[in-house]
Amino acid sequence: MVNKILKPVLFFLFSCCINTIVAQKRAYNFEKLNTTHGLSSNRITSILQDRDGFYWIATEDGLNRFDGTSFRVYRNIKNNYQTLIHNFCTSLQEADNGDIWIGTYNGISVFRKRSEKFENYLLKIAGADLSLLNRVTAVAKDKKGTIWVSSRGLWKYDSLYKKFQAVP
């Protein structure tokens, strides 16, 4: 008789414990990172996590790489053509080889991870206002790994000739 009563009571208590354990909410900790932590600007335009786990953060005042602890800030250095082409960064994209493509208010920069230097590109069309033409709004990559850029029109990167071609 005791066994007939004890089994349902134990089953009920066990069920309650399981539901309580499963129903517990996870606690998430969010930390706000800003210029006091080393970010170059609080005005962020794009964020990318690369294959190595770094966070790349495009801002209105430079490109930031965050390793989970600290920031490394990349900016344009006047007359140094291996630095970021412009400090106002608008868009980020990781290429198939791991390099980071950065759209800016004055062209495109590519951060070459092996050399830790930048390669820069300006979009050109005869008779066009270059300052408006090079105000990049987006950088994207398709399934084939081709890099596409949006500014005043659509552009495709030709990796063979290492230049951009306007798409008609």
Coordinates of N, CA, C and O in Angstrom, one line a residue:
M1 N 0.8 -1.2 0.0 CA 0.0 0.0 0.0 C 0.9 1.3 0.0 O 0.6 2.2 -0.7
V2 N 1.9 1.3 0.8 CA 2.8 2.4 0.9 C 3.5 2.6 -0.4 O 3.7 3.7 -0.9
N3 N 3.9 1.5 -1.1 CA 4.5 1.6 -2.3 C 3.7 2.2 -3.4 O 4.1 3.0 -4.2
K4 N 2.3 2.0 -3.4 CA 1.4 2.5 -4.4 C 1.3 4.0 -4.2 O 1.1 4.8 -5.1
I5 N 1.4 4.5 -3.0 CA 1.2 5.9 -2.7 C 2.6 6.6 -2.9 O 2.7 7.7 -3.4
L6 N 3.7 6.0 -2.5 CA 5.0 6.6 -2.6 C 5.5 6.8 -4.0 O 6.0 7.9 -4.3
K7 N 5.2 5.9 -4.9 CA 5.6 6.1 -6.3 C 5.0 7.3 -7.0 O 5.7 8.1 -7.5
P8 N 3.7 7.5 -6.9 CA 3.2 8.7 -7.5 C 3.7 10.0 -6.9 O 3.9 11.0 -7.5
V9 N 3.8 10.0 -5.6 CA 4.3 11.2 -4.8 C 5.8 11.5 -5.3 O 6.1 12.6 -5.6
L10 N 6.6 10.5 -5.3 CA 8.0 10.7 -5.8 C 8.0 11.1 -7.2 O 8.8 12.0 -7.6
F11 N 7.2 10.5 -8.1 CA 7.1 11.0 -9.5 C 6.8 12.4 -9.6 O 7.3 13.2 -10.4
F12 N 5.8 12.9 -8.8 CA 5.3 14.3 -8.8 C 6.4 15.2 -8.4 O 6.7 16.2 -9.0
L13 N 7.1 14.9 -7.3 CA 8.2 15.7 -6.8 C 9.4 15.8 -7.8 O 9.9 16.8 -8.0
F14 N 9.7 14.6 -8.4 CA 10.7 14.6 -9.4 C 10.4 15.5 -10.6 O 11.2 16.2 -11.1
S15 N 9.1 15.4 -11.0 CA 8.7 16.2 -12.2 C 8.8 17.7 -11.9 O 9.2 18.5 -12.7
C16 N 8.4 18.1 -10.7 CA 8.5 19.5 -10.3 C 9.9 20.0 -10.3 O 10.2 21.1 -10.7
C17 N 10.8 19.1 -9.8 CA 12.3 19.5 -9.8 C 12.8 19.7 -11.2 O 13.5 20.7 -11.4
I18 N 12.5 18.8 -12.1 CA 13.0 18.9 -13.4 C 12.4 20.1 -14.1 O 13.2 20.9 -14.7
N19 N 11.2 20.4 -14.0 CA 10.6 21.6 -14.6 C 11.3 22.9 -14.0 O 11.5 23.9 -14.7
T20 N 11.6 22.9 -12.7 CA 12.2 24.1 -12.1 C 13.6 24.3 -12.7 O 14.0 25.4 -13.0
I21 N 14.4 23.2 -12.8 CA 15.7 23.3 -13.3 C 15.7 23.7 -14.8 O 16.5 24.6 -15.2
V22 N 14.9 23.2 -15.6 CA 14.8 23.5 -17.0 C 14.3 25.0 -17.2 O 14.7 25.7 -18.1
A23 N 13.4 25.4 -16.4 CA 12.8 26.7 -16.5 C 13.7 27.9 -16.1 O 13.3 29.0 -16.2
Q24 N 14.8 27.6 -15.5 CA 15.7 28.7 -15.0 C 16.2 29.5 -16.2 O 16.6 28.9 -17.2
K25 N 16.2 30.8 -16.0 CA 16.7 31.7 -17.1 C 18.2 31.8 -17.0 O 18.8 31.8 -16.0
R26 N 18.8 32.0 -18.2 CA 20.2 32.2 -18.3 C 20.5 33.7 -18.0 O 19.8 34.5 -18.4
A27 N 21.6 33.9 -17.3 CA 22.0 35.3 -17.0 C 23.0 35.7 -18.1 O 24.0 35.0 -18.3
Y28 N 22.8 36.8 -18.8 CA 23.7 37.4 -19.7 C 24.3 38.6 -19.2 O 23.6 39.5 -18.6
N29 N 25.6 38.8 -19.4 CA 26.3 40.0 -19.0 C 26.6 40.8 -20.2 O 27.3 40.3 -21.1
F30 N 26.2 42.0 -20.3 CA 26.5 42.9 -21.3 C 27.4 44.0 -20.8 O 27.1 44.5 -19.7
E31 N 28.4 44.3 -21.6 CA 29.3 45.4 -21.2 C 29.4 46.4 -22.3 O 29.6 46.0 -23.5
K32 N 29.1 47.6 -22.0 CA 29.2 48.7 -23.0 C 30.6 49.1 -23.2 O 31.3 49.5 -22.2
L33 N 31.1 49.1 -24.4 CA 32.4 49.6 -24.7 C 32.3 50.9 -25.4 O 31.5 51.0 -26.3
N34 N 33.2 51.8 -25.1 CA 33.1 53.1 -25.7 C 34.5 53.7 -25.7 O 35.5 53.0 -25.5
T35 N 34.6 55.0 -25.9 CA 35.9 55.7 -26.0 C 36.7 55.6 -24.7 O 38.0 55.7 -24.8
T36 N 36.1 55.5 -23.6 CA 36.8 55.4 -22.4 C 37.6 54.0 -22.3 O 38.5 53.9 -21.5
H37 N 37.1 53.1 -23.1 CA 37.8 51.8 -23.1 C 38.8 51.7 -24.3 O 39.5 50.6 -24.4
G38 N 38.9 52.7 -25.1 CA 39.9 52.7 -26.2 C 39.3 52.7 -27.6 O 40.0 52.8 -28.5
L39 N 38.0 52.6 -27.7 CA 37.3 52.7 -29.0 C 37.6 54.2 -29.5 O 37.5 55.1 -28.8
S40 N 37.9 54.3 -30.8 CA 38.2 55.6 -31.4 C 37.1 56.5 -31.5 O 37.3 57.8 -31.5
S41 N 35.8 56.0 -31.6 CA 34.6 56.9 -31.7 C 33.4 56.1 -31.2 O 33.4 54.9 -31.4
N42 N 32.5 56.8 -30.6 CA 31.3 56.1 -30.1 C 30.3 56.0 -31.3 O 29.2 55.4 -31.1
R43 N 30.6 56.6 -32.4 CA 29.7 56.5 -33.6 C 30.1 55.3 -34.5 O 31.0 55.5 -35.3
I44 N 29.5 54.2 -34.3 CA 29.9 53.0 -35.0 C 29.0 52.8 -36.2 O 27.8 52.9 -36.2
T45 N 29.6 52.4 -37.4 CA 28.9 52.2 -38.6 C 28.8 50.8 -39.1 O 27.9 50.4 -39.8
S46 N 29.7 49.9 -38.6 CA 29.7 48.5 -39.0 C 30.6 47.7 -38.0 O 31.5 48.2 -37.5
I47 N 30.2 46.4 -37.8 CA 30.9 45.5 -37.0 C 31.0 44.2 -37.7 O 30.1 43.7 -38.3
L48 N 32.2 43.6 -37.6 CA 32.5 42.3 -38.2 C 33.3 41.5 -37.3 O 34.3 42.0 -36.7
Q49 N 33.0 40.2 -37.1 CA 33.9 39.3 -36.4 C 34.6 38.4 -37.4 O 33.9 37.7 -38.2
D50 N 35.9 38.4 -37.5 CA 36.6 37.7 -38.5 C 36.8 36.2 -38.1 O 36.5 35.8 -37.0
R51 N 37.4 35.4 -39.0 CA 37.6 34.0 -38.7 C 38.6 33.7 -37.6 O 38.6 32.6 -37.1
D52 N 39.4 34.7 -37.2 CA 40.3 34.6 -36.1 C 39.7 35.0 -34.7 O 40.4 34.9 -33.7
G53 N 38.4 35.5 -34.8 CA 37.8 35.8 -33.5 C 37.9 37.3 -33.2 O 37.2 37.8 -32.2
F54 N 38.6 38.1 -34.0 CA 38.7 39.5 -33.7 C 37.4 40.2 -34.1 O 36.8 39.8 -35.1
Y55 N 37.1 41.3 -33.4 CA 36.0 42.1 -33.8 C 36.6 43.4 -34.5 O 37.4 44.0 -33.9
W56 N 36.1 43.6 -35.7 CA 36.5 44.8 -36.4 C 35.3 45.8 -36.3 O 34.2 45.5 -36.6
I57 N 35.6 47.0 -35.9 CA 34.6 48.0 -35.7 C 34.9 49.3 -36.5 O 35.9 49.9 -36.3
A58 N 34.0 49.5 -37.5 CA 34.2 50.7 -38.3 C 33.5 51.9 -37.6 O 32.4 51.8 -37.1
T59 N 34.2 53.0 -37.5 CA 33.6 54.2 -36.8 C 33.9 55.4 -37.7 O 34.5 55.4 -38.7
E60 N 33.3 56.5 -37.2 CA 33.5 57.8 -37.9 C 34.9 58.4 -37.7 O 35.3 59.4 -38.3
D61 N 35.7 57.7 -36.9 CA 37.1 58.2 -36.6 C 38.1 57.0 -36.6 O 38.8 56.8 -35.6
G62 N 38.1 56.2 -37.6 CA 39.0 55.1 -37.7 C 38.4 53.7 -37.6 O 37.3 53.5 -37.3
L63 N 39.3 52.8 -37.8 CA 39.0 51.3 -37.8 C 39.6 50.8 -36.5 O 40.7 51.1 -36.1
N64 N 38.8 50.0 -35.8 CA 39.2 49.4 -34.5 C 39.2 47.9 -34.6 O 38.2 47.3 -35.1
R65 N 40.2 47.3 -34.0 CA 40.2 45.8 -33.9 C 40.2 45.5 -32.4 O 41.1 46.0 -31.6
F66 N 39.2 44.7 -32.0 CA 39.0 44.4 -30.6 C 39.3 42.9 -30.4 O 38.7 42.1 -31.1
D67 N 40.2 42.6 -29.5 CA 40.6 41.2 -29.2 C 39.9 40.6 -28.0 O 40.2 39.5 -27.6
G68 N 38.9 41.3 -27.4 CA 38.2 40.8 -26.3 C 38.7 41.5 -25.0 O 38.1 41.4 -24.0
T69 N 39.9 42.1 -25.1 CA 40.5 42.8 -24.0 C 40.8 44.3 -24.3 O 40.5 45.1 -23.5
S70 N 41.4 44.5 -25.4 CA 41.8 45.9 -25.7 C 41.6 46.2 -27.2 O 41.4 45.3 -28.0
F71 N 41.6 47.5 -27.5 CA 41.4 47.9 -28.9 C 42.8 48.3 -29.5 O 43.7 48.8 -28.9
R72 N 42.9 48.0 -30.8 CA 44.0 48.6 -31.7 C 43.3 49.5 -32.7 O 42.4 49.0 -33.4
V73 N 43.7 50.7 -32.8 CA 43.0 51.7 -33.6 C 43.9 51.9 -34.9 O 45.1 52.2 -34.7
Y74 N 43.3 51.9 -36.0 CA 44.0 52.2 -37.3 C 43.4 53.5 -37.9 O 42.1 53.6 -38.0
R75 N 44.2 54.4 -38.2 CA 43.8 55.7 -38.8 C 44.7 56.0 -40.0 O 45.7 55.5 -40.2
N76 N 44.2 57.0 -40.8 CA 44.9 57.5 -41.9 C 46.1 58.3 -41.3 O 45.9 59.1 -40.4
I77 N 47.3 58.1 -41.9 CA 48.4 59.0 -41.6 C 48.8 59.7 -42.9 O 49.1 59.0 -43.9
K78 N 48.7 61.0 -42.9 CA 48.9 61.8 -44.1 C 50.3 61.4 -44.8 O 51.3 61.2 -44.1
N79 N 50.2 61.2 -46.1 CA 51.4 60.9 -46.9 C 51.9 59.5 -46.6 O 53.0 59.2 -47.1
N80 N 51.2 58.6 -45.9 CA 51.6 57.2 -45.7 C 50.5 56.4 -46.4 O 49.4 56.2 -45.9
Y81 N 50.8 55.9 -47.6 CA 49.9 55.2 -48.4 C 49.6 53.7 -48.0 O 48.9 53.0 -48.6
Q82 N 50.3 53.3 -46.9 CA 50.0 52.0 -46.4 C 49.2 52.0 -45.1 O 49.1 51.1 -44.3
T83 N 48.5 53.2 -44.9 CA 47.6 53.3 -43.8 C 46.2 53.4 -44.4 O 45.9 53.5 -45.6
L84 N 45.2 53.4 -43.5 CA 43.8 53.6 -43.9 C 43.6 54.8 -44.8 O 44.2 55.8 -44.5
I85 N 42.8 54.6 -45.8 CA 42.7 55.7 -46.8 C 41.9 56.9 -46.3 O 42.2 58.1 -46.7
H86 N 41.0 56.7 -45.4 CA 40.2 57.8 -44.8 C 39.7 57.3 -43.4 O 39.4 56.1 -43.2
N87 N 39.6 58.2 -42.4 CA 39.2 57.8 -41.1 C 37.7 57.5 -40.9 O 37.3 56.8 -40.0
F88 N 36.8 58.0 -41.8 CA 35.4 57.8 -41.7 C 35.1 56.5 -42.4 O 35.0 56.4 -43.6
C89 N 35.0 55.4 -41.6 CA 34.8 54.0 -42.2 C 33.3 53.7 -42.2 O 32.6 54.0 -41.2
T90 N 32.8 53.2 -43.3 CA 31.4 52.9 -43.4 C 30.9 51.5 -43.5 O 29.8 51.2 -43.1
S91 N 31.8 50.6 -43.9 CA 31.4 49.2 -44.2 C 32.6 48.3 -44.0 O 33.7 48.7 -44.3
L92 N 32.3 47.0 -43.6 CA 33.4 46.0 -43.5 C 33.0 44.7 -44.1 O 31.8 44.3 -44.1
Q93 N 34.0 44.0 -44.7 CA 33.8 42.7 -45.3 C 35.1 41.9 -45.2 O 36.1 42.4 -45.5
E94 N 35.0 40.6 -44.8 CA 36.1 39.8 -44.8 C 36.2 39.0 -46.1 O 35.2 38.4 -46.5
A95 N 37.3 39.0 -46.7 CA 37.5 38.3 -48.0 C 37.8 36.8 -47.7 O 38.1 36.4 -46.5
D96 N 37.7 36.0 -48.7 CA 38.0 34.5 -48.5 C 39.4 34.3 -48.0 O 39.6 33.3 -47.3
N97 N 40.4 35.1 -48.3 CA 41.7 34.9 -47.7 C 41.9 35.5 -46.3 O 43.0 35.4 -45.8
G98 N 40.9 36.1 -45.8 CA 40.9 36.6 -44.4 C 41.2 38.1 -44.3 O 41.1 38.7 -43.3
D99 N 41.6 38.7 -45.5 CA 41.8 40.2 -45.4 C 40.5 40.9 -45.2 O 39.5 40.4 -45.5
I100 N 40.6 42.1 -44.6 CA 39.5 42.9 -44.3 C 39.3 44.1 -45.2 O 40.3 44.9 -45.4
W101 N 38.2 44.2 -45.9 CA 37.9 45.2 -46.8 C 37.1 46.3 -46.1 O 36.1 46.0 -45.4
I102 N 37.5 47.6 -46.2 CA 36.9 48.7 -45.5 C 36.4 49.7 -46.5 O 37.2 50.3 -47.3
G103 N 35.1 50.0 -46.5 CA 34.6 51.1 -47.3 C 34.7 52.4 -46.4 O 34.5 52.3 -45.2
T104 N 35.1 53.5 -47.1 CA 35.3 54.7 -46.3 C 34.6 55.9 -47.1 O 34.0 55.7 -48.2
Y105 N 34.7 57.1 -46.6 CA 34.2 58.3 -47.2 C 35.1 58.7 -48.4 O 34.8 59.7 -49.0
N106 N 36.2 58.0 -48.6 CA 37.1 58.4 -49.7 C 37.8 57.2 -50.3 O 39.0 57.1 -50.3
G107 N 37.0 56.2 -50.6 CA 37.6 55.0 -51.3 C 37.5 53.8 -50.4 O 36.8 53.7 -49.4
I108 N 38.3 52.8 -50.9 CA 38.3 51.5 -50.2 C 39.7 51.2 -49.7 O 40.7 51.4 -50.4
S109 N 39.8 50.6 -48.5 CA 41.1 50.1 -48.0 C 40.9 48.6 -47.8 O 39.9 48.1 -47.4
V110 N 42.0 47.9 -48.0 CA 42.1 46.5 -47.7 C 43.2 46.3 -46.6 O 44.3 46.7 -46.9
F111 N 42.8 45.8 -45.5 CA 43.8 45.4 -44.5 C 44.4 44.1 -44.8 O 43.7 43.1 -44.7
R112 N 45.7 44.0 -45.2 CA 46.3 42.8 -45.5 C 46.9 42.2 -44.2 O 47.8 42.8 -43.6
K113 N 46.3 41.1 -43.7 CA 46.7 40.6 -42.4 C 48.1 40.1 -42.4 O 48.8 40.3 -41.3
R114 N 48.6 39.6 -43.4 CA 50.0 39.1 -43.4 C 51.0 40.2 -43.2 O 52.0 40.0 -42.4
S115 N 50.8 41.3 -43.8 CA 51.8 42.4 -43.7 C 51.3 43.5 -42.6 O 52.1 44.3 -42.2
E116 N 50.1 43.4 -42.2 CA 49.5 44.3 -41.3 C 49.6 45.8 -41.9 O 49.8 46.7 -41.2
K117 N 49.4 45.9 -43.2 CA 49.4 47.1 -43.9 C 48.1 47.2 -44.8 O 47.5 46.2 -45.1
F118 N 47.8 48.4 -45.2 CA 46.7 48.7 -46.0 C 47.0 48.9 -47.5 O 48.1 49.4 -47.8
E119 N 46.1 48.4 -48.3 CA 46.2 48.7 -49.8 C 45.0 49.5 -50.1 O 43.9 49.1 -49.6
N120 N 45.1 50.6 -50.8 CA 44.0 51.5 -51.0 C 43.6 51.6 -52.5 O 44.4 51.5 -53.4
Y121 N 42.3 51.8 -52.7 CA 41.7 51.9 -54.0 C 40.8 53.1 -54.1 O 40.0 53.4 -53.2
L122 N 40.9 53.8 -55.2 CA 39.9 54.9 -55.5 C 39.1 54.5 -56.7 O 39.6 53.9 -57.7
L123 N 37.8 54.8 -56.7 CA 36.9 54.5 -57.8 C 37.1 55.7 -58.8 O 37.1 56.8 -58.4
K124 N 37.1 55.4 -60.1 CA 37.3 56.4 -61.1 C 36.4 56.2 -62.3 O 36.3 55.1 -62.8
I125 N 35.8 57.3 -62.7 CA 35.0 57.4 -63.9 C 35.3 58.8 -64.5 O 35.2 59.8 -63.7
A126 N 35.6 58.9 -65.7 CA 36.0 60.1 -66.4 C 34.9 61.2 -66.2 O 33.7 60.8 -66.4
G127 N 35.2 62.3 -65.7 CA 34.2 63.4 -65.6 C 33.4 63.4 -64.3 O 32.6 64.3 -64.1
A128 N 33.6 62.4 -63.5 CA 32.8 62.2 -62.3 C 33.4 63.0 -61.1 O 34.6 63.2 -61.1
D129 N 32.6 63.5 -60.2 CA 33.1 64.1 -59.0 C 33.6 63.0 -58.1 O 32.9 62.2 -57.5
L130 N 35.0 62.9 -58.0 CA 35.6 61.8 -57.3 C 35.3 61.8 -55.8 O 35.2 60.7 -55.2
S131 N 35.0 62.9 -55.2 CA 34.7 63.0 -53.8 C 33.4 62.3 -53.5 O 33.2 61.6 -52.5
L132 N 32.4 62.4 -54.4 CA 31.1 61.8 -54.3 C 31.2 60.3 -54.7 O 30.6 59.4 -54.1
L133 N 31.9 60.1 -55.7 CA 32.1 58.7 -56.3 C 32.7 57.8 -55.3 O 32.4 56.6 -55.2
N134 N 33.6 58.2 -54.5 CA 34.3 57.4 -53.5 C 33.7 57.4 -52.1 O 34.4 56.8 -51.2
R135 N 32.6 57.9 -52.0 CA 31.9 57.8 -50.7 C 31.2 56.4 -50.7 O 30.0 56.3 -51.1
V136 N 31.8 55.4 -50.2 CA 31.4 54.0 -50.2 C 30.3 53.8 -49.1 O 30.4 54.2 -48.0
T137 N 29.2 53.2 -49.6 CA 28.1 52.9 -48.6 C 28.1 51.5 -48.2 O 27.6 51.2 -47.1
A138 N 28.6 50.6 -49.0 CA 28.6 49.1 -48.6 C 29.7 48.4 -49.4 O 30.0 48.7 -50.5
V139 N 30.2 47.3 -48.7 CA 31.2 46.4 -49.3 C 30.6 45.0 -49.0 O 30.2 44.7 -47.9
A140 N 30.5 44.2 -50.0 CA 29.9 42.8 -49.9 C 30.7 41.8 -50.6 O 31.5 42.2 -51.5
K141 N 30.5 40.5 -50.3 CA 31.1 39.4 -51.0 C 30.1 38.4 -51.4 O 29.2 38.1 -50.7
D142 N 30.2 37.9 -52.7 CA 29.2 36.9 -53.1 C 29.8 35.5 -52.9 O 30.9 35.3 -52.3
K143 N 29.0 34.5 -53.3 CA 29.4 33.1 -53.0 C 30.7 32.7 -53.7 O 31.4 31.8 -53.2
K144 N 31.0 33.4 -54.8 CA 32.3 33.1 -55.5 C 33.5 33.8 -54.9 O 34.6 33.6 -55.3
G145 N 33.2 34.7 -53.9 CA 34.3 35.4 -53.2 C 34.6 36.7 -53.9 O 35.5 37.4 -53.5
T146 N 33.8 37.1 -54.9 CA 34.0 38.4 -55.5 C 33.6 39.5 -54.6 O 32.5 39.5 -53.9
I147 N 34.4 40.6 -54.6 CA 34.1 41.8 -53.7 C 33.3 42.8 -54.6 O 33.6 43.1 -55.7
W148 N 32.2 43.3 -54.0 CA 31.3 44.2 -54.6 C 31.3 45.5 -53.7 O 31.3 45.4 -52.5
V149 N 31.2 46.7 -54.4 CA 31.2 47.9 -53.6 C 30.0 48.8 -54.2 O 29.8 48.9 -55.4
S150 N 29.3 49.4 -53.2 CA 28.3 50.3 -53.6 C 28.7 51.7 -53.2 O 29.2 52.0 -52.1
S151 N 28.6 52.6 -54.1 CA 28.8 54.1 -53.9 C 27.9 54.8 -54.8 O 26.7 54.6 -54.7
R152 N 28.3 55.6 -55.7 CA 27.5 56.2 -56.7 C 27.5 55.2 -57.9 O 28.1 55.3 -58.9
G153 N 26.8 54.1 -57.6 CA 26.7 53.0 -58.6 C 27.3 51.7 -57.9 O 27.6 51.7 -56.8
L154 N 27.3 50.7 -58.7 CA 27.8 49.4 -58.3 C 29.2 49.1 -58.9 O 29.3 49.3 -60.1
W155 N 30.1 48.5 -58.1 CA 31.4 48.2 -58.6 C 31.8 46.8 -58.3 O 31.4 46.3 -57.2
K156 N 32.6 46.2 -59.2 CA 33.1 44.8 -59.0 C 34.6 44.8 -59.0 O 35.2 45.5 -59.8
Y157 N 35.2 44.2 -58.0 CA 36.6 44.1 -57.9 C 37.1 43.0 -58.8 O 36.7 41.8 -58.8
D158 N 38.1 43.4 -59.7 CA 38.7 42.4 -60.6 C 40.0 42.0 -60.0 O 41.0 42.8 -60.0
S159 N 40.1 40.8 -59.4 CA 41.3 40.4 -58.7 C 42.4 40.1 -59.7 O 43.6 40.2 -59.2
L160 N 42.2 39.8 -60.9 CA 43.3 39.6 -61.9 C 44.0 40.9 -62.2 O 45.3 40.9 -62.1
Y161 N 43.3 42.0 -62.4 CA 43.9 43.3 -62.7 C 44.1 44.2 -61.5 O 44.6 45.3 -61.5
K162 N 43.6 43.7 -60.3 CA 43.6 44.4 -59.0 C 43.0 45.8 -59.2 O 43.7 46.8 -58.8
K163 N 41.8 45.9 -59.7 CA 41.1 47.2 -59.9 C 39.6 47.0 -59.9 O 39.2 45.9 -60.0
F164 N 38.9 48.1 -59.6 CA 37.5 48.0 -59.6 C 36.9 48.4 -61.0 O 37.5 49.3 -61.7
Q165 N 35.8 47.7 -61.4 CA 35.2 48.1 -62.6 C 33.7 48.4 -62.3 O 33.0 47.7 -61.5
A166 N 33.3 49.5 -62.9 CA 31.9 49.9 -62.7 C 31.0 48.9 -63.4 O 31.3 48.5 -64.5
V167 N 29.9 48.6 -62.8 CA 28.9 47.7 -63.4 C 27.8 48.5 -64.1 O 27.2 49.3 -63.4
P168 N 27.7 48.3 -65.4 CA 26.7 49.1 -66.2 C 25.2 48.8 -65.8 O 24.9 47.8 -65.3

